[in-house]
Amino acid sequence: MNLQVVVNNNMLITYAYTGWPGCAHDSRVLRNSELFRQADQGRMFGQDKFIIGDSAYPIKRWLIAPYKMGGQMNDQKRIFNRRVSGMRQVVERVIGHVKCRFRRLQNVHLYSAEIISKIIICGCLLHNMCVFDGDNLEDFMVPDPDRNPDRFPQLHGNDRSGLDFRDRLTQML
């Protein structure tokens, strides 16, 4: 089952959305989420507030993704991509922590999709409780070779305002 999360730099999950099959493209899942609807209508993020996604996501005013590795990559864009990649690692660490803390989430069988979704959301809530409590899981982390956020092509077009905003962010570095 697919899980999309938005996290902050303290590794707290601030938004979680699940219920789609694991084979669903991340961009499609996002487009069907309440986060997407609210953000696209300007109700989720204020001026100069945004989230960072991987290259499979469309660029929006509120969703910034790295530059594609083809085309015209200058040093400034490479630096931008490196910094965005560093920020995205927080999401990967959070997903790894949830999987390690609650290993049962990796193989939930014999339940309806609705129950599985509730179990996954509970895992996210419990993860946040562990973070608030100062629990450290780094010693128990097991790398997940199947987790590669750039494995999917982008399905949806970029917004011009998002592209312009990403260019402005790149200029500021």
Short mmCIF file of N, CA, C and O in Angstrom, two decimals, residues 68-128:
data_model
loop_
_atom_site.label_atom_id
_atom_site.label_comp_id
_atom_site.label_asym_id
_atom_site.label_seq_id
_atom_site.Cartn_x
_atom_site.Cartn_y
_atom_site.Cartn_z
N LYS A 68 15.66 18.16 -13.85
CA LYS A 68 15.95 16.88 -14.51
C LYS A 68 17.42 16.87 -14.92
O LYS A 68 17.97 17.90 -15.29
N MET A 69 18.02 15.72 -14.89
CA MET A 69 19.45 15.61 -15.18
C MET A 69 19.78 15.70 -16.67
O MET A 69 20.88 15.45 -17.05
N GLY A 70 18.86 16.02 -17.49
CA GLY A 70 19.17 16.23 -18.90
C GLY A 70 19.15 17.71 -19.20
O GLY A 70 19.05 18.55 -18.30
N GLY A 71 19.23 18.06 -20.41
CA GLY A 71 19.07 19.46 -20.78
C GLY A 71 20.22 20.33 -20.32
O GLY A 71 21.37 19.94 -20.34
N GLN A 72 19.87 21.52 -19.88
CA GLN A 72 20.87 22.53 -19.56
C GLN A 72 21.10 22.60 -18.05
O GLN A 72 20.48 23.40 -17.36
N MET A 73 22.01 21.79 -17.56
CA MET A 73 22.34 21.78 -16.13
C MET A 73 23.60 22.61 -15.92
O MET A 73 24.69 22.21 -16.32
N ASN A 74 23.45 23.76 -15.28
CA ASN A 74 24.63 24.55 -14.94
C ASN A 74 25.00 24.26 -13.48
O ASN A 74 24.32 23.51 -12.78
N ASP A 75 26.09 24.88 -13.01
CA ASP A 75 26.55 24.63 -11.65
C ASP A 75 25.51 25.02 -10.61
O ASP A 75 25.32 24.33 -9.61
N GLN A 76 24.82 26.12 -10.85
CA GLN A 76 23.82 26.59 -9.90
C GLN A 76 22.68 25.57 -9.76
O GLN A 76 22.23 25.29 -8.65
N LYS A 77 22.25 24.99 -10.86
CA LYS A 77 21.19 23.98 -10.82
C LYS A 77 21.67 22.70 -10.16
O LYS A 77 20.93 22.04 -9.44
N ARG A 78 22.93 22.35 -10.38
CA ARG A 78 23.48 21.16 -9.71
C ARG A 78 23.53 21.36 -8.20
O ARG A 78 23.20 20.45 -7.43
N ILE A 79 23.93 22.54 -7.76
CA ILE A 79 23.95 22.86 -6.32
C ILE A 79 22.54 22.79 -5.76
O ILE A 79 22.31 22.22 -4.69
N PHE A 80 21.59 23.36 -6.50
CA PHE A 80 20.19 23.31 -6.07
C PHE A 80 19.74 21.86 -5.90
O PHE A 80 19.16 21.50 -4.88
N ASN A 81 20.01 21.04 -6.90
CA ASN A 81 19.61 19.62 -6.84
C ASN A 81 20.24 18.92 -5.65
O ASN A 81 19.59 18.11 -4.98
N ARG A 82 21.51 19.22 -5.37
CA ARG A 82 22.18 18.59 -4.24
C ARG A 82 21.52 18.98 -2.91
O ARG A 82 21.30 18.15 -2.04
N ARG A 83 21.17 20.24 -2.78
CA ARG A 83 20.52 20.70 -1.55
C ARG A 83 19.11 20.13 -1.41
O ARG A 83 18.68 19.75 -0.32
N VAL A 84 18.38 20.09 -2.51
CA VAL A 84 17.03 19.51 -2.48
C VAL A 84 17.13 18.02 -2.12
O VAL A 84 16.34 17.52 -1.32
N SER A 85 18.10 17.34 -2.67
CA SER A 85 18.29 15.93 -2.38
C SER A 85 18.58 15.73 -0.89
O SER A 85 18.05 14.81 -0.26
N GLY A 86 19.39 16.60 -0.32
CA GLY A 86 19.67 16.51 1.11
C GLY A 86 18.43 16.69 1.95
O GLY A 86 18.22 16.00 2.95
N MET A 87 17.56 17.62 1.54
CA MET A 87 16.32 17.85 2.27
C MET A 87 15.37 16.66 2.13
O MET A 87 14.68 16.28 3.08
N ARG A 88 15.34 16.05 0.95
CA ARG A 88 14.46 14.91 0.72
C ARG A 88 14.88 13.69 1.52
O ARG A 88 14.08 12.80 1.79
N GLN A 89 16.14 13.63 1.91
CA GLN A 89 16.62 12.49 2.69
C GLN A 89 15.90 12.39 4.03
O GLN A 89 15.78 11.30 4.58
N VAL A 90 15.41 13.51 4.54
CA VAL A 90 14.65 13.48 5.80
C VAL A 90 13.40 12.61 5.61
O VAL A 90 13.07 11.79 6.47
N VAL A 91 12.72 12.77 4.47
CA VAL A 91 11.53 11.96 4.20
C VAL A 91 11.90 10.48 4.14
O VAL A 91 11.21 9.63 4.72
N GLU A 92 12.98 10.17 3.46
CA GLU A 92 13.41 8.78 3.34
C GLU A 92 13.75 8.20 4.71
O GLU A 92 13.44 7.04 5.00
N ARG A 93 14.39 9.00 5.56
CA ARG A 93 14.71 8.54 6.92
C ARG A 93 13.45 8.28 7.72
O ARG A 93 13.35 7.30 8.45
N VAL A 94 12.47 9.18 7.59
CA VAL A 94 11.21 8.99 8.33
C VAL A 94 10.52 7.70 7.88
O VAL A 94 10.08 6.91 8.72
N ILE A 95 10.44 7.48 6.59
CA ILE A 95 9.82 6.25 6.09
C ILE A 95 10.59 5.03 6.60
O ILE A 95 10.00 4.04 7.04
N GLY A 96 11.92 5.12 6.60
CA GLY A 96 12.74 4.03 7.14
C GLY A 96 12.47 3.81 8.62
O GLY A 96 12.39 2.67 9.09
N HIS A 97 12.32 4.89 9.37
CA HIS A 97 12.03 4.77 10.81
C HIS A 97 10.68 4.10 11.05
O HIS A 97 10.57 3.23 11.92
N VAL A 98 9.69 4.52 10.29
CA VAL A 98 8.36 3.92 10.46
C VAL A 98 8.43 2.42 10.16
O VAL A 98 7.89 1.60 10.91
N LYS A 99 9.12 2.06 9.07
CA LYS A 99 9.24 0.64 8.71
C LYS A 99 10.01 -0.15 9.75
O LYS A 99 9.71 -1.31 10.01
N CYS A 100 11.05 0.46 10.33
CA CYS A 100 11.85 -0.26 11.33
C CYS A 100 11.14 -0.34 12.67
O CYS A 100 11.23 -1.37 13.34
N ARG A 101 10.48 0.73 13.05
CA ARG A 101 9.77 0.71 14.34
C ARG A 101 8.62 -0.29 14.30
O ARG A 101 8.35 -0.97 15.28
N PHE A 102 7.96 -0.34 13.18
CA PHE A 102 6.74 -1.13 13.05
C PHE A 102 6.89 -2.07 11.85
O PHE A 102 6.25 -1.89 10.82
N ARG A 103 7.74 -3.05 12.01
CA ARG A 103 8.08 -3.96 10.90
C ARG A 103 6.86 -4.67 10.32
O ARG A 103 6.85 -5.07 9.18
N ARG A 104 5.85 -4.82 11.11
CA ARG A 104 4.63 -5.48 10.64
C ARG A 104 4.00 -4.73 9.48
O ARG A 104 3.30 -5.30 8.66
N LEU A 105 4.26 -3.43 9.38
CA LEU A 105 3.70 -2.63 8.29
C LEU A 105 4.24 -3.05 6.92
O LEU A 105 3.64 -2.76 5.90
N GLN A 106 5.36 -3.74 6.91
CA GLN A 106 5.94 -4.16 5.64
C GLN A 106 5.18 -5.32 4.99
O GLN A 106 5.28 -5.52 3.79
N ASN A 107 4.45 -6.07 5.80
CA ASN A 107 3.70 -7.21 5.29
C ASN A 107 2.37 -7.34 5.99
O ASN A 107 2.19 -8.21 6.85
N VAL A 108 1.45 -6.48 5.66
CA VAL A 108 0.12 -6.53 6.27
C VAL A 108 -0.78 -7.31 5.32
O VAL A 108 -1.05 -6.89 4.21
N HIS A 109 -1.22 -8.48 5.77
CA HIS A 109 -2.02 -9.36 4.91
C HIS A 109 -3.41 -9.60 5.51
O HIS A 109 -3.63 -9.38 6.70
N LEU A 110 -4.29 -10.05 4.69
CA LEU A 110 -5.60 -10.55 5.11
C LEU A 110 -6.52 -9.50 5.72
O LEU A 110 -7.41 -9.82 6.49
N TYR A 111 -6.31 -8.27 5.40
CA TYR A 111 -7.19 -7.21 5.88
C TYR A 111 -7.73 -6.45 4.68
O TYR A 111 -7.16 -6.47 3.60
N SER A 112 -8.79 -5.72 4.90
CA SER A 112 -9.32 -4.87 3.84
C SER A 112 -8.40 -3.67 3.68
O SER A 112 -7.64 -3.31 4.59
N ALA A 113 -8.47 -3.02 2.53
CA ALA A 113 -7.65 -1.83 2.27
C ALA A 113 -7.92 -0.75 3.31
O ALA A 113 -7.01 -0.03 3.74
N GLU A 114 -9.17 -0.64 3.75
CA GLU A 114 -9.52 0.37 4.75
C GLU A 114 -8.82 0.10 6.08
O GLU A 114 -8.28 1.02 6.71
N ILE A 115 -8.79 -1.15 6.50
CA ILE A 115 -8.13 -1.50 7.76
C ILE A 115 -6.62 -1.32 7.63
O ILE A 115 -5.97 -0.79 8.54
N ILE A 116 -6.06 -1.74 6.50
CA ILE A 116 -4.62 -1.55 6.29
C ILE A 116 -4.27 -0.07 6.34
O ILE A 116 -3.28 0.32 6.97
N SER A 117 -5.09 0.78 5.71
CA SER A 117 -4.84 2.22 5.74
C SER A 117 -4.84 2.75 7.17
O SER A 117 -3.99 3.56 7.54
N LYS A 118 -5.79 2.30 7.96
CA LYS A 118 -5.86 2.75 9.36
C LYS A 118 -4.64 2.28 10.16
O LYS A 118 -4.11 3.03 10.99
N ILE A 119 -4.19 1.07 9.90
CA ILE A 119 -3.00 0.54 10.58
C ILE A 119 -1.78 1.39 10.22
O ILE A 119 -0.96 1.75 11.09
N ILE A 120 -1.65 1.74 8.95
CA ILE A 120 -0.51 2.56 8.50
C ILE A 120 -0.55 3.94 9.13
O ILE A 120 0.47 4.45 9.62
N ILE A 121 -1.72 4.57 9.16
CA ILE A 121 -1.85 5.89 9.78
C ILE A 121 -1.52 5.81 11.27
O ILE A 121 -0.86 6.70 11.82
N CYS A 122 -1.94 4.74 11.93
CA CYS A 122 -1.58 4.55 13.34
C CYS A 122 -0.06 4.46 13.50
O CYS A 122 0.51 5.02 14.45
N GLY A 123 0.59 3.77 12.58
CA GLY A 123 2.06 3.70 12.61
C GLY A 123 2.68 5.08 12.50
O GLY A 123 3.66 5.39 13.19
N CYS A 124 2.10 5.94 11.67
CA CYS A 124 2.60 7.31 11.52
C CYS A 124 2.40 8.10 12.82
O CYS A 124 3.30 8.85 13.25
N LEU A 125 1.24 7.94 13.43
CA LEU A 125 0.97 8.64 14.69
C LEU A 125 1.92 8.15 15.79
O LEU A 125 2.46 8.96 16.56
N LEU A 126 2.12 6.85 15.86
CA LEU A 126 3.03 6.30 16.86
C LEU A 126 4.47 6.76 16.61
O LEU A 126 5.23 7.03 17.55
N HIS A 127 4.85 6.86 15.34
CA HIS A 127 6.17 7.40 15.00
C HIS A 127 6.33 8.80 15.58
O HIS A 127 7.34 9.11 16.21
N ASN A 128 5.31 9.65 15.39
CA ASN A 128 5.39 11.01 15.92
C ASN A 128 5.51 11.00 17.44
O ASN A 128 6.26 11.80 18.02
#
